[in-house]
Amino acid sequence: MIKDLDNQVATLKELAERRKAAGMVKGALSAPPVNEELSQRKVPHTMAITSGKGGVGKTLITVNLAIQYARQGLKVLLIDADLGLANIDVVLGIEAPQFTIQDVLEDRLTLDQVAIQGPEGITILPAASGVAGLSALTEEQKLSLMDHIDRWNADFDVVLVDTGAGISENVRFFVLAVERIMVIATPDPTSVTDAYALMKVLFLNHRASHFDLVVNQARDEAEAKDVFRTLAQVADKFLNVVLNFVGSVPEDALLAQSVRVQKPVSITHPEAPVSKSFQKIATSLMRLWREKRHEEGRMIFFWRRLLDDTLMHSES
Ligand SMILES: Nc1ncnc2c1ncn2[C@@H]1O[C@H](COP(=O)(O)OP(=O)(O)O)[C@@H](O)[C@H]1O
Ligand SMILES: [Mg+2]
């Protein structure tokens, strides 16, 4: 699998070079040249939400964070790359997606045609099957995807990717392209061990060195902090990674109910403690994003980042 990803990356790099040489971006599609375009495009904050174990609240947390940011007036893109329990469309009570990014990869539709509008103006991009099939793409398809992305004139402030659990291909692919990786764990010991195993693989194989932890379904803040301490200790002792505690979400019947009524609790009960916990996490995360950007200067947009990272690594 890792080999696959390396091959993928090598192919993308080759494509980027070919593309540069051929001046493709200036060609028939009359998109602006890469650098000019990058300097004009708003660069969104990006994060992948993941976990070692399934059913720990990734989708609920992702959706509620999206709502929190949208309510602050930010433009949010939610990429649904999870095939877990409750998919984003179910949680949001919108029609199940008819198309996925696969249709864009195979040049049948544009990103605009595949994207769905959700509540509070958020945009959802169904991606699961598309990403799973990414390693099977031809060079032409990859090239075409890059052009689709160039031409997708969407000005997102925040991009959240619900990646699914475990060391799936989705997780591997997206962690290369995002700024931050959020790990969700519950106090359940198997969830904690699986979270550790996930960080270990992402660190050893994908150079991920920073993770943001959210503890879900803790009895109280003290229990959440215990989970954090346990994970931070092993992360520090056995891996060279930094783990930030960004907050916790209480066990709350309102959340289970929100799945049944298909309306996020941040919309139906904005004042409830559980919604306030999402608000707190959204605020902490935004602070981390901004600090990081301040340190590192401009970030590069997402899929493009995957390409440019590879180019950078090959030059060093
Ligand atoms: N904090 C919570 N309080 C109560 N129930 C929760 C909480 N978090 C998750 N759940 C329950 O767990 C189920 C799985 O959550 P989900 O977000 O779909 O997990 P994942 O995306 O990680 O597979 C939800 O349908 C909900 O019933
Ligand atoms: Mg899920």
Coordinates of C-alpha atoms and ligand atoms in Angstrom, one line a residue:
M1 CA 0.0 0.0 0.0
I2 CA 2.8 2.4 0.9
K3 CA 4.5 1.4 -2.2
D4 CA 1.4 2.4 -4.1
L5 CA 1.4 5.8 -2.5
D6 CA 5.0 6.3 -3.4
N7 CA 4.2 5.4 -7.0
Q8 CA 1.3 7.7 -6.9
V9 CA 3.5 10.5 -5.7
A10 CA 6.2 9.8 -8.3
T11 CA 3.6 9.9 -11.0
L12 CA 2.1 13.2 -9.8
K13 CA 5.5 14.7 -9.7
E14 CA 6.2 13.6 -13.2
L15 CA 2.9 15.0 -14.3
A16 CA 3.7 18.3 -12.7
E17 CA 6.9 18.5 -14.5
R18 CA 5.4 17.5 -17.8
R19 CA 2.7 20.0 -17.2
K20 CA 5.0 22.8 -16.5
A21 CA 7.1 22.0 -19.6
A22 CA 4.0 21.8 -21.8
G23 CA 2.6 25.0 -20.4
M24 CA -0.6 23.1 -20.0
V25 CA -2.2 25.5 -17.5
K26 CA -2.0 28.3 -20.1
G27 CA -3.4 26.1 -22.8
A28 CA -6.9 25.6 -24.2
L29 CA -8.6 25.9 -20.9
S30 CA -7.2 29.4 -20.5
A31 CA -6.5 29.0 -16.8
P32 CA -3.8 31.3 -15.4
P33 CA -0.3 29.9 -14.9
V34 CA 0.3 28.0 -11.7
N35 CA 2.2 30.6 -9.7
E36 CA 0.0 33.5 -10.7
E37 CA -3.1 31.5 -9.9
L38 CA -1.8 30.4 -6.5
S39 CA -1.0 34.0 -5.5
Q40 CA -4.5 35.0 -6.3
R41 CA -6.3 32.2 -4.7
K42 CA -7.4 32.3 -1.1
V43 CA -5.7 29.5 0.7
P44 CA -8.0 27.6 3.0
H45 CA -7.3 26.1 6.3
T46 CA -7.3 22.3 5.8
M47 CA -7.7 19.4 8.2
A48 CA -8.2 15.7 8.0
I49 CA -10.3 14.1 10.8
T50 CA -9.4 10.5 11.5
S51 CA -9.3 7.8 14.2
G52 CA -7.8 4.4 14.8
K53 CA -11.2 2.9 15.5
G54 CA -14.5 3.4 13.8
G55 CA -17.7 4.7 15.4
V56 CA -15.9 7.2 17.7
G57 CA -17.7 10.3 16.5
K58 CA -15.5 11.5 13.5
T59 CA -18.5 12.3 11.3
L60 CA -20.5 14.0 14.0
I61 CA -17.5 16.1 15.0
T62 CA -16.6 17.0 11.4
V63 CA -20.1 18.1 10.6
N64 CA -20.6 20.1 13.8
L65 CA -17.2 21.9 13.3
A66 CA -18.3 22.7 9.7
I67 CA -21.5 24.2 11.0
Q68 CA -19.7 26.2 13.7
Y69 CA -17.3 27.7 11.0
A70 CA -20.2 28.4 8.6
R71 CA -22.1 30.2 11.4
Q72 CA -19.0 32.5 11.7
G73 CA -19.5 33.4 8.1
L74 CA -16.7 31.2 6.8
K75 CA -17.0 29.2 3.6
V76 CA -16.7 25.6 4.3
L77 CA -15.9 22.5 2.2
L78 CA -16.5 19.1 3.7
I79 CA -14.9 16.2 1.9
D80 CA -16.7 13.0 2.7
A81 CA -14.1 10.2 2.3
D82 CA -15.6 8.0 5.0
L83 CA -17.7 5.0 4.4
G84 CA -18.5 4.5 8.1
L85 CA -21.6 4.3 10.2
A86 CA -23.5 7.5 9.4
N87 CA -22.3 9.3 6.3
I88 CA -22.3 13.0 6.1
D89 CA -25.4 13.2 4.0
V90 CA -27.3 11.1 6.6
V91 CA -26.1 13.3 9.5
L92 CA -27.1 16.4 7.6
G93 CA -30.4 15.1 6.3
I94 CA -29.6 15.8 2.7
E95 CA -30.1 13.5 -0.3
A96 CA -27.6 10.7 -0.7
P97 CA -25.0 11.8 -3.3
Q98 CA -25.6 10.5 -6.7
F99 CA -22.1 11.1 -7.9
T100 CA -18.7 11.1 -6.3
I101 CA -15.3 12.6 -7.2
Q102 CA -14.8 9.4 -9.2
D103 CA -17.1 11.0 -11.8
V104 CA -14.7 13.9 -12.0
L105 CA -11.7 11.6 -12.2
E106 CA -13.3 9.9 -15.1
D107 CA -14.1 13.2 -16.7
R108 CA -17.8 12.8 -16.8
L109 CA -18.6 15.7 -14.5
T110 CA -17.1 18.8 -13.0
L111 CA -16.4 19.4 -9.3
D112 CA -19.3 21.9 -9.3
Q113 CA -21.7 19.2 -10.6
V114 CA -20.6 16.6 -8.0
A115 CA -20.5 19.0 -5.0
I116 CA -23.7 19.2 -2.9
Q117 CA -25.0 22.2 -0.9
G118 CA -25.6 21.5 2.8
P119 CA -27.1 23.5 5.6
E120 CA -25.7 26.9 6.5
G121 CA -24.1 27.2 3.0
I122 CA -21.6 24.4 3.5
T123 CA -20.4 22.5 0.4
I124 CA -20.0 18.7 0.5
L125 CA -17.8 16.8 -1.9
P126 CA -18.5 13.1 -1.8
A127 CA -15.2 11.4 -2.3
A128 CA -15.0 8.0 -0.7
S129 CA -15.0 5.7 -3.7
G130 CA -13.1 8.2 -5.8
V131 CA -10.2 8.3 -3.4
A132 CA -10.1 4.5 -3.0
G133 CA -9.7 4.3 -6.8
L134 CA -7.1 7.0 -7.0
S135 CA -4.1 4.6 -7.3
A136 CA -5.7 3.0 -10.3
L137 CA -5.9 6.3 -12.2
T138 CA -4.1 6.8 -15.5
E139 CA -1.7 9.8 -15.8
E140 CA -4.3 11.5 -18.1
Q141 CA -6.9 11.2 -15.4
K142 CA -4.6 12.7 -12.8
L143 CA -3.7 15.5 -15.1
S144 CA -7.4 16.1 -15.8
L145 CA -8.2 16.2 -12.1
M146 CA -5.6 18.9 -11.6
D147 CA -7.2 20.9 -14.3
H148 CA -10.6 20.4 -12.7
I149 CA -9.3 21.7 -9.4
D150 CA -7.7 24.7 -11.1
R151 CA -10.9 25.6 -12.7
W152 CA -13.1 25.0 -9.6
N153 CA -13.6 28.6 -8.7
A154 CA -14.5 28.0 -5.1
D155 CA -13.1 30.3 -2.4
F156 CA -13.1 28.1 0.7
D157 CA -11.9 29.3 4.0
V158 CA -11.9 25.9 5.7
V159 CA -11.6 22.4 4.2
L160 CA -12.5 19.5 6.5
V161 CA -11.9 15.9 5.4
D162 CA -13.8 13.1 7.1
T163 CA -11.3 10.3 6.3
G164 CA -12.6 7.3 7.9
A165 CA -10.9 5.0 10.5
G166 CA -7.7 3.1 10.5
I167 CA -4.8 3.2 8.1
S168 CA -7.0 3.3 5.0
E169 CA -5.9 4.6 1.7
N170 CA -8.0 7.7 2.2
V171 CA -6.2 8.5 5.4
R172 CA -2.8 8.1 3.8
F173 CA -3.7 10.2 0.8
F174 CA -5.2 13.1 2.6
V175 CA -2.7 13.5 5.4
L176 CA -0.2 14.4 2.7
A177 CA -2.4 17.2 1.5
V178 CA -3.7 18.8 4.7
E179 CA -2.2 21.2 7.2
R180 CA -3.5 19.5 10.3
I181 CA -4.5 16.0 11.3
M182 CA -7.2 15.6 14.0
V183 CA -7.3 12.3 15.8
I184 CA -10.6 11.4 17.6
A185 CA -10.4 9.0 20.5
T186 CA -12.8 8.0 23.3
P187 CA -11.8 6.8 26.8
D188 CA -12.4 3.2 25.6
P189 CA -9.0 1.5 25.9
T190 CA -9.2 0.0 22.4
S191 CA -9.8 3.4 20.9
V192 CA -6.8 4.8 22.7
T193 CA -4.5 2.0 21.6
D194 CA -5.8 2.2 18.0
A195 CA -5.2 6.0 18.0
Y196 CA -1.6 5.4 19.1
A197 CA -1.2 2.8 16.4
L198 CA -2.5 5.2 13.8
M199 CA -0.2 8.0 14.8
K200 CA 2.7 5.6 14.7
V201 CA 2.0 4.6 11.1
L202 CA 1.4 8.2 10.0
F203 CA 4.6 9.2 11.7
L204 CA 6.8 6.4 10.5
N205 CA 5.5 6.2 6.9
H206 CA 4.2 9.7 6.2
R207 CA 6.4 12.1 8.2
A208 CA 3.3 13.3 10.2
S209 CA 4.7 14.9 13.3
H210 CA 1.8 16.9 14.8
F211 CA -1.6 15.7 15.7
D212 CA -4.6 17.5 17.3
L213 CA -6.5 15.3 19.7
V214 CA -10.2 15.5 20.5
V215 CA -11.6 13.2 23.1
N216 CA -15.2 12.2 22.5
Q217 CA -17.6 10.7 25.0
A218 CA -15.6 11.4 28.1
R219 CA -17.5 11.6 31.4
D220 CA -15.9 14.9 32.2
E221 CA -12.9 17.1 31.4
A222 CA -10.7 15.2 33.8
E223 CA -11.3 11.9 32.0
A224 CA -10.6 13.6 28.7
K225 CA -7.4 14.9 30.0
D226 CA -6.5 11.4 31.2
V227 CA -6.9 10.1 27.7
F228 CA -4.7 12.9 26.4
R229 CA -2.0 12.3 29.0
T230 CA -1.8 8.6 28.3
L231 CA -1.5 9.2 24.5
A232 CA 0.9 12.2 24.9
Q233 CA 3.2 10.1 27.1
V234 CA 3.5 7.2 24.7
A235 CA 3.7 9.6 21.7
D236 CA 6.6 11.4 23.4
K237 CA 8.3 8.3 24.7
F238 CA 8.1 6.1 21.6
L239 CA 7.5 8.5 18.7
N240 CA 8.9 11.9 17.9
V241 CA 5.5 13.5 17.6
V242 CA 3.7 16.4 19.1
L243 CA 0.1 15.9 20.3
N244 CA -2.1 19.0 21.0
F245 CA -5.2 18.6 23.2
V246 CA -7.8 20.7 21.4
G247 CA -10.8 19.8 23.4
S248 CA -13.4 17.2 24.3
V249 CA -17.0 16.4 23.5
P250 CA -19.3 15.1 26.2
E251 CA -21.4 12.0 25.9
D252 CA -24.8 13.5 25.2
A253 CA -28.1 11.9 24.1
L254 CA -28.7 14.9 21.9
L255 CA -25.9 13.8 19.6
A256 CA -27.4 10.3 19.1
Q257 CA -30.8 12.0 18.6
S258 CA -29.3 14.4 16.1
V259 CA -28.4 11.4 13.9
R260 CA -32.0 10.1 14.1
V261 CA -33.5 13.4 13.2
Q262 CA -30.7 14.1 10.7
K263 CA -30.1 17.6 11.9
P264 CA -26.8 18.6 13.5
V265 CA -27.1 19.6 17.2
S266 CA -25.2 22.8 16.5
I267 CA -28.2 23.9 14.5
T268 CA -31.0 22.5 16.6
H269 CA -29.5 23.2 20.0
P270 CA -26.8 25.9 19.6
E271 CA -26.8 26.7 23.3
A272 CA -26.5 23.1 24.6
P273 CA -23.3 22.2 26.3
V274 CA -22.4 19.7 23.5
S275 CA -22.7 22.5 20.9
K276 CA -20.6 24.8 23.1
S277 CA -18.0 22.1 23.1
F278 CA -17.9 22.1 19.3
Q279 CA -17.7 25.9 19.4
K280 CA -14.7 25.7 21.7
I281 CA -12.9 23.2 19.6
A282 CA -13.5 25.3 16.5
T283 CA -12.1 28.4 18.2
S284 CA -9.0 26.5 19.5
L285 CA -8.3 25.0 16.1
M286 CA -8.6 28.3 14.3
R287 CA -6.1 29.7 16.7
L288 CA -3.7 26.8 15.9
W289 CA -4.2 27.3 12.2
R290 CA -3.5 31.0 12.3
E291 CA -0.4 30.6 14.5
K292 CA 1.0 28.0 12.2
R293 CA 0.4 30.0 9.2
H294 CA 2.0 33.0 10.9
E295 CA 5.1 30.8 11.4
E296 CA 5.2 29.3 8.0
G297 CA 3.9 32.0 5.8
R298 CA 1.6 31.0 2.9
M299 CA 0.2 27.6 2.6
I300 CA -0.4 25.9 -0.7
F301 CA -3.8 24.8 -1.7
F302 CA -4.5 21.2 -0.8
W303 CA -4.2 18.9 -3.8
R304 CA -1.6 21.2 -5.2
R305 CA 0.3 20.9 -1.9
L306 CA 0.6 17.2 -2.5
L307 CA 2.3 17.9 -5.8
D308 CA 4.5 20.7 -4.5
D309 CA 5.5 18.8 -1.4
T310 CA 6.8 16.0 -3.6
L311 CA 8.7 18.4 -5.8
M312 CA 10.2 20.0 -2.8
H313 CA 11.3 16.7 -1.3
S314 CA 12.8 15.6 -4.6
E315 CA 14.9 18.7 -4.7
S316 CA 16.3 18.5 -1.2
Ligands
LIG1 N1 -20.6 12.4 22.3 C1 -21.5 11.5 21.9 N2 -22.6 11.3 22.7 C2 -23.5 10.4 22.3 N3 -23.5 9.6 21.3 C3 -22.4 9.7 20.4 C4 -21.4 10.7 20.7 N4 -20.5 10.6 19.7 C5 -20.9 9.6 18.9 N5 -22.0 9.1 19.3 C6 -22.8 8.0 18.6 O1 -21.9 7.2 17.9 C7 -22.3 7.0 16.6 C8 -21.1 7.0 15.6 O2 -20.7 8.3 15.4 P1 -20.0 8.8 14.0 O3 -19.7 10.2 14.1 O4 -20.8 8.3 12.9 O5 -18.6 7.9 14.2 P2 -17.5 7.7 13.1 O6 -17.6 8.7 12.0 O7 -16.2 7.8 13.8 O8 -17.6 6.3 12.6 C9 -23.3 8.2 16.3 O9 -24.3 7.8 15.4 C10 -23.9 8.5 17.7 O10 -25.0 7.7 17.9
MG2 MG -18.0 8.4 10.0

